[in-house]
């Protein structure tokens, strides 16, 4: 193996075979000290990573996780509020649609009640007119009966007067006609015309 390394070791060969052993152990294999240094370097790097992770990465990771959770909560809150807003919007749209229906129903009800009230007022007016006509007809009939009774009474009175005058005088036909004419004139034309 020394022969294959001769061309590499030539510049370092001032010291002879000793230098060749150093170069050969340095190029081909590790010595114990180098292995210890490598292990110590790896251990110190691992310890350094552990402390960096504990002191730097974990807090940063915790902060990032908290921020992520906060954003997720805000997103969920926004999503919930959006759903509530959409539900309210739908409810208001339904109410607006129902307002037209309710307004139409209210107007129809008001028209129906107005027509019913109109019919009732007309019926009451007709009933009142019929009562007034009935009362007037009754009053007219009563007045007719009263006039008839008055005329009968007048006729009876006239007949009594005629009879008494007829009896009081001997009456001939001319006297009778004359007495009748006088009696009629005394009663008056108004009684006979009514």
Short mmCIF file of C-alpha atoms in Angstrom, two decimals:
data_model
loop_
_atom_site.label_atom_id
_atom_site.label_comp_id
_atom_site.label_asym_id
_atom_site.label_seq_id
_atom_site.Cartn_x
_atom_site.Cartn_y
_atom_site.Cartn_z
CA UNK A 1 0.00 0.00 0.00
CA UNK A 2 2.93 2.26 0.50
CA UNK A 3 3.82 1.92 -3.14
CA UNK A 4 0.42 3.15 -4.27
CA UNK A 5 0.71 6.14 -1.98
CA UNK A 6 4.24 7.06 -2.96
CA UNK A 7 3.27 9.60 -5.55
CA UNK A 8 0.94 11.31 -3.03
CA UNK A 9 3.45 11.22 -0.23
CA UNK A 10 6.47 12.42 -2.17
CA UNK A 11 6.14 16.10 -1.31
CA UNK A 12 5.66 15.21 2.38
CA UNK A 13 8.53 12.75 2.56
CA UNK A 14 11.18 14.85 4.03
CA UNK A 15 11.03 12.99 7.27
CA UNK A 16 11.01 9.57 5.71
CA UNK A 17 9.00 6.64 6.80
CA UNK A 18 7.47 8.32 9.86
CA UNK A 19 5.81 10.96 7.79
CA UNK A 20 4.53 8.28 5.50
CA UNK A 21 2.82 6.51 8.41
CA UNK A 22 1.12 9.76 9.47
CA UNK A 23 -0.05 10.43 5.95
CA UNK A 24 -1.19 6.88 5.52
CA UNK A 25 -3.20 6.87 8.77
CA UNK A 26 -4.60 10.30 7.94
CA UNK A 27 -5.80 9.40 4.46
CA UNK A 28 -6.94 5.85 4.99
CA UNK A 29 -8.36 5.63 8.46
CA UNK A 30 -9.28 7.52 11.53
CA UNK A 31 -7.22 7.56 14.57
CA UNK A 32 -8.79 7.51 18.02
CA UNK A 33 -8.51 11.20 18.64
CA UNK A 34 -10.25 12.04 15.38
CA UNK A 35 -13.07 9.62 16.17
CA UNK A 36 -13.50 11.23 19.61
CA UNK A 37 -13.54 14.69 18.03
CA UNK A 38 -16.17 13.64 15.50
CA UNK A 39 -18.34 12.11 18.22
CA UNK A 40 -17.92 15.24 20.38
CA UNK A 41 -18.79 17.48 17.41
CA UNK A 42 -21.91 15.44 16.65
CA UNK A 43 -22.89 15.41 20.33
CA UNK A 44 -22.35 19.18 20.64
CA UNK A 45 -24.38 19.76 17.45
CA UNK A 46 -27.20 17.57 18.81
CA UNK A 47 -27.10 19.37 22.18
CA UNK A 48 -27.10 22.70 20.35
CA UNK A 49 -30.11 21.63 18.25
CA UNK A 50 -31.88 20.42 21.39
CA UNK A 51 -31.40 23.76 23.18
CA UNK A 52 -32.24 25.75 20.08
CA UNK A 53 -35.40 23.66 19.69
CA UNK A 54 -36.29 24.14 23.37
CA UNK A 55 -35.47 27.84 23.49
CA UNK A 56 -36.33 28.97 19.98
CA UNK A 57 -38.25 26.49 17.84
CA UNK A 58 -40.75 25.28 20.45
CA UNK A 59 -41.81 28.80 21.55
CA UNK A 60 -42.03 29.89 17.92
CA UNK A 61 -43.94 26.74 17.10
CA UNK A 62 -46.26 27.38 20.09
CA UNK A 63 -46.81 30.98 18.98
CA UNK A 64 -47.53 29.80 15.45
CA UNK A 65 -49.93 27.12 16.75
CA UNK A 66 -51.72 29.67 18.94
CA UNK A 67 -51.97 32.02 15.97
CA UNK A 68 -53.25 29.17 13.81
CA UNK A 69 -55.86 28.28 16.45
CA UNK A 70 -56.84 31.94 16.77
CA UNK A 71 -57.24 32.25 13.01
CA UNK A 72 -59.26 29.02 12.94
CA UNK A 73 -61.54 30.37 15.70
CA UNK A 74 -61.95 33.66 13.88
CA UNK A 75 -62.67 31.82 10.66
CA UNK A 76 -65.25 29.65 12.45
CA UNK A 77 -66.80 32.77 14.05
CA UNK A 78 -66.93 34.50 10.67
CA UNK A 79 -68.42 31.40 9.10
CA UNK A 80 -71.07 31.20 11.86
CA UNK A 81 -71.86 34.91 11.55
CA UNK A 82 -72.10 34.57 7.79
CA UNK A 83 -74.56 31.70 8.19
CA UNK A 84 -76.59 33.78 10.65
CA UNK A 85 -76.54 36.72 8.24
CA UNK A 86 -77.66 34.49 5.38
CA UNK A 87 -80.45 33.08 7.56
CA UNK A 88 -81.56 36.61 8.50
CA UNK A 89 -81.41 37.67 4.87
CA UNK A 90 -83.57 34.70 3.88
CA UNK A 91 -85.98 35.45 6.72
CA UNK A 92 -86.27 39.09 5.65
CA UNK A 93 -86.78 38.11 2.02
CA UNK A 94 -89.52 35.70 3.12
CA UNK A 95 -91.08 38.43 5.24
CA UNK A 96 -90.95 40.85 2.31
CA UNK A 97 -92.62 38.26 0.11
CA UNK A 98 -95.23 37.63 2.80
CA UNK A 99 -95.81 41.36 3.29
CA UNK A 100 -97.30 41.56 -0.21
CA UNK A 101 -99.52 38.59 0.55
CA UNK A 102 -100.50 40.03 3.94
CA UNK A 103 -101.21 43.45 2.42
CA UNK A 104 -103.40 41.86 -0.24
CA UNK A 105 -105.20 39.81 2.41
CA UNK A 106 -105.70 42.89 4.61
CA UNK A 107 -107.06 44.90 1.66
CA UNK A 108 -109.39 42.07 0.67
CA UNK A 109 -110.59 41.78 4.26
CA UNK A 110 -111.15 45.54 4.46
CA UNK A 111 -113.09 45.49 1.17
CA UNK A 112 -115.18 42.57 2.36
CA UNK A 113 -115.95 44.29 5.67
CA UNK A 114 -116.74 47.57 3.88
CA UNK A 115 -119.15 45.81 1.52
CA UNK A 116 -120.73 44.00 4.45
CA UNK A 117 -121.07 47.29 6.35
CA UNK A 118 -122.54 48.93 3.25
CA UNK A 119 -125.10 46.14 2.91
CA UNK A 120 -125.92 46.42 6.60
CA UNK A 121 -126.37 50.21 6.38
CA UNK A 122 -128.56 49.86 3.27
CA UNK A 123 -130.62 47.15 4.98
CA UNK A 124 -131.02 49.29 8.11
CA UNK A 125 -132.01 52.28 5.96
CA UNK A 126 -134.50 50.13 4.05
CA UNK A 127 -135.88 48.77 7.32
CA UNK A 128 -136.16 52.27 8.76
CA UNK A 129 -137.85 53.52 5.58
CA UNK A 130 -140.27 50.59 5.72
CA UNK A 131 -141.01 51.35 9.39
CA UNK A 132 -141.56 55.02 8.57
CA UNK A 133 -143.81 54.10 5.64
CA UNK A 134 -145.71 51.65 7.84
CA UNK A 135 -146.06 54.28 10.56
CA UNK A 136 -147.16 56.88 7.99
CA UNK A 137 -149.65 54.44 6.46
CA UNK A 138 -150.94 53.58 9.92
CA UNK A 139 -151.23 57.27 10.74
CA UNK A 140 -153.03 57.93 7.45
CA UNK A 141 -155.43 55.06 8.12
CA UNK A 142 -156.05 56.36 11.63
CA UNK A 143 -156.70 59.85 10.27
CA UNK A 144 -159.07 58.39 7.65
CA UNK A 145 -160.95 56.51 10.35
CA UNK A 146 -161.08 59.64 12.49
CA UNK A 147 -162.39 61.70 9.57
CA UNK A 148 -164.95 59.00 8.80
CA UNK A 149 -166.03 58.99 12.44
CA UNK A 150 -166.23 62.78 12.43
CA UNK A 151 -168.27 62.73 9.23
CA UNK A 152 -170.59 60.11 10.70
CA UNK A 153 -170.99 62.21 13.81
CA UNK A 154 -171.68 65.28 11.70
CA UNK A 155 -174.18 63.38 9.59
CA UNK A 156 -175.90 62.11 12.72
CA UNK A 157 -175.97 65.63 14.12
CA UNK A 158 -177.34 66.95 10.84
CA UNK A 159 -179.92 64.21 10.76
CA UNK A 160 -180.96 65.10 14.31
CA UNK A 161 -181.23 68.75 13.40
CA UNK A 162 -183.20 67.87 10.29
CA UNK A 163 -185.45 65.53 12.17
CA UNK A 164 -186.11 68.10 14.87
CA UNK A 165 -186.84 70.78 12.31
CA UNK A 166 -188.93 68.36 10.32
CA UNK A 167 -190.97 67.43 13.31
CA UNK A 168 -191.23 71.03 14.48
CA UNK A 169 -192.91 72.20 11.38
CA UNK A 170 -195.18 70.60 9.12
CA UNK A 171 -193.12 70.18 6.24
CA UNK A 172 -194.06 69.97 2.71
CA UNK A 173 -191.66 69.09 -0.01
CA UNK A 174 -190.55 72.63 -0.61
CA UNK A 175 -190.05 73.24 3.07
CA UNK A 176 -188.14 69.98 3.37
CA UNK A 177 -185.82 70.93 0.52
CA UNK A 178 -185.35 74.37 1.96
CA UNK A 179 -184.52 72.96 5.42
CA UNK A 180 -182.06 70.53 3.92
CA UNK A 181 -180.34 73.33 2.02
CA UNK A 182 -180.15 75.48 5.15
CA UNK A 183 -178.72 72.63 7.17
CA UNK A 184 -176.09 71.91 4.57
CA UNK A 185 -175.15 75.56 4.49
CA UNK A 186 -174.96 75.68 8.28
CA UNK A 187 -172.63 72.66 8.40
CA UNK A 188 -170.51 74.10 5.69
CA UNK A 189 -168.99 72.82 2.56
CA UNK A 190 -165.69 71.95 4.27
CA UNK A 191 -167.17 69.02 6.09
CA UNK A 192 -168.49 67.44 2.94
CA UNK A 193 -165.37 68.01 0.91
CA UNK A 194 -163.05 66.45 3.45
#
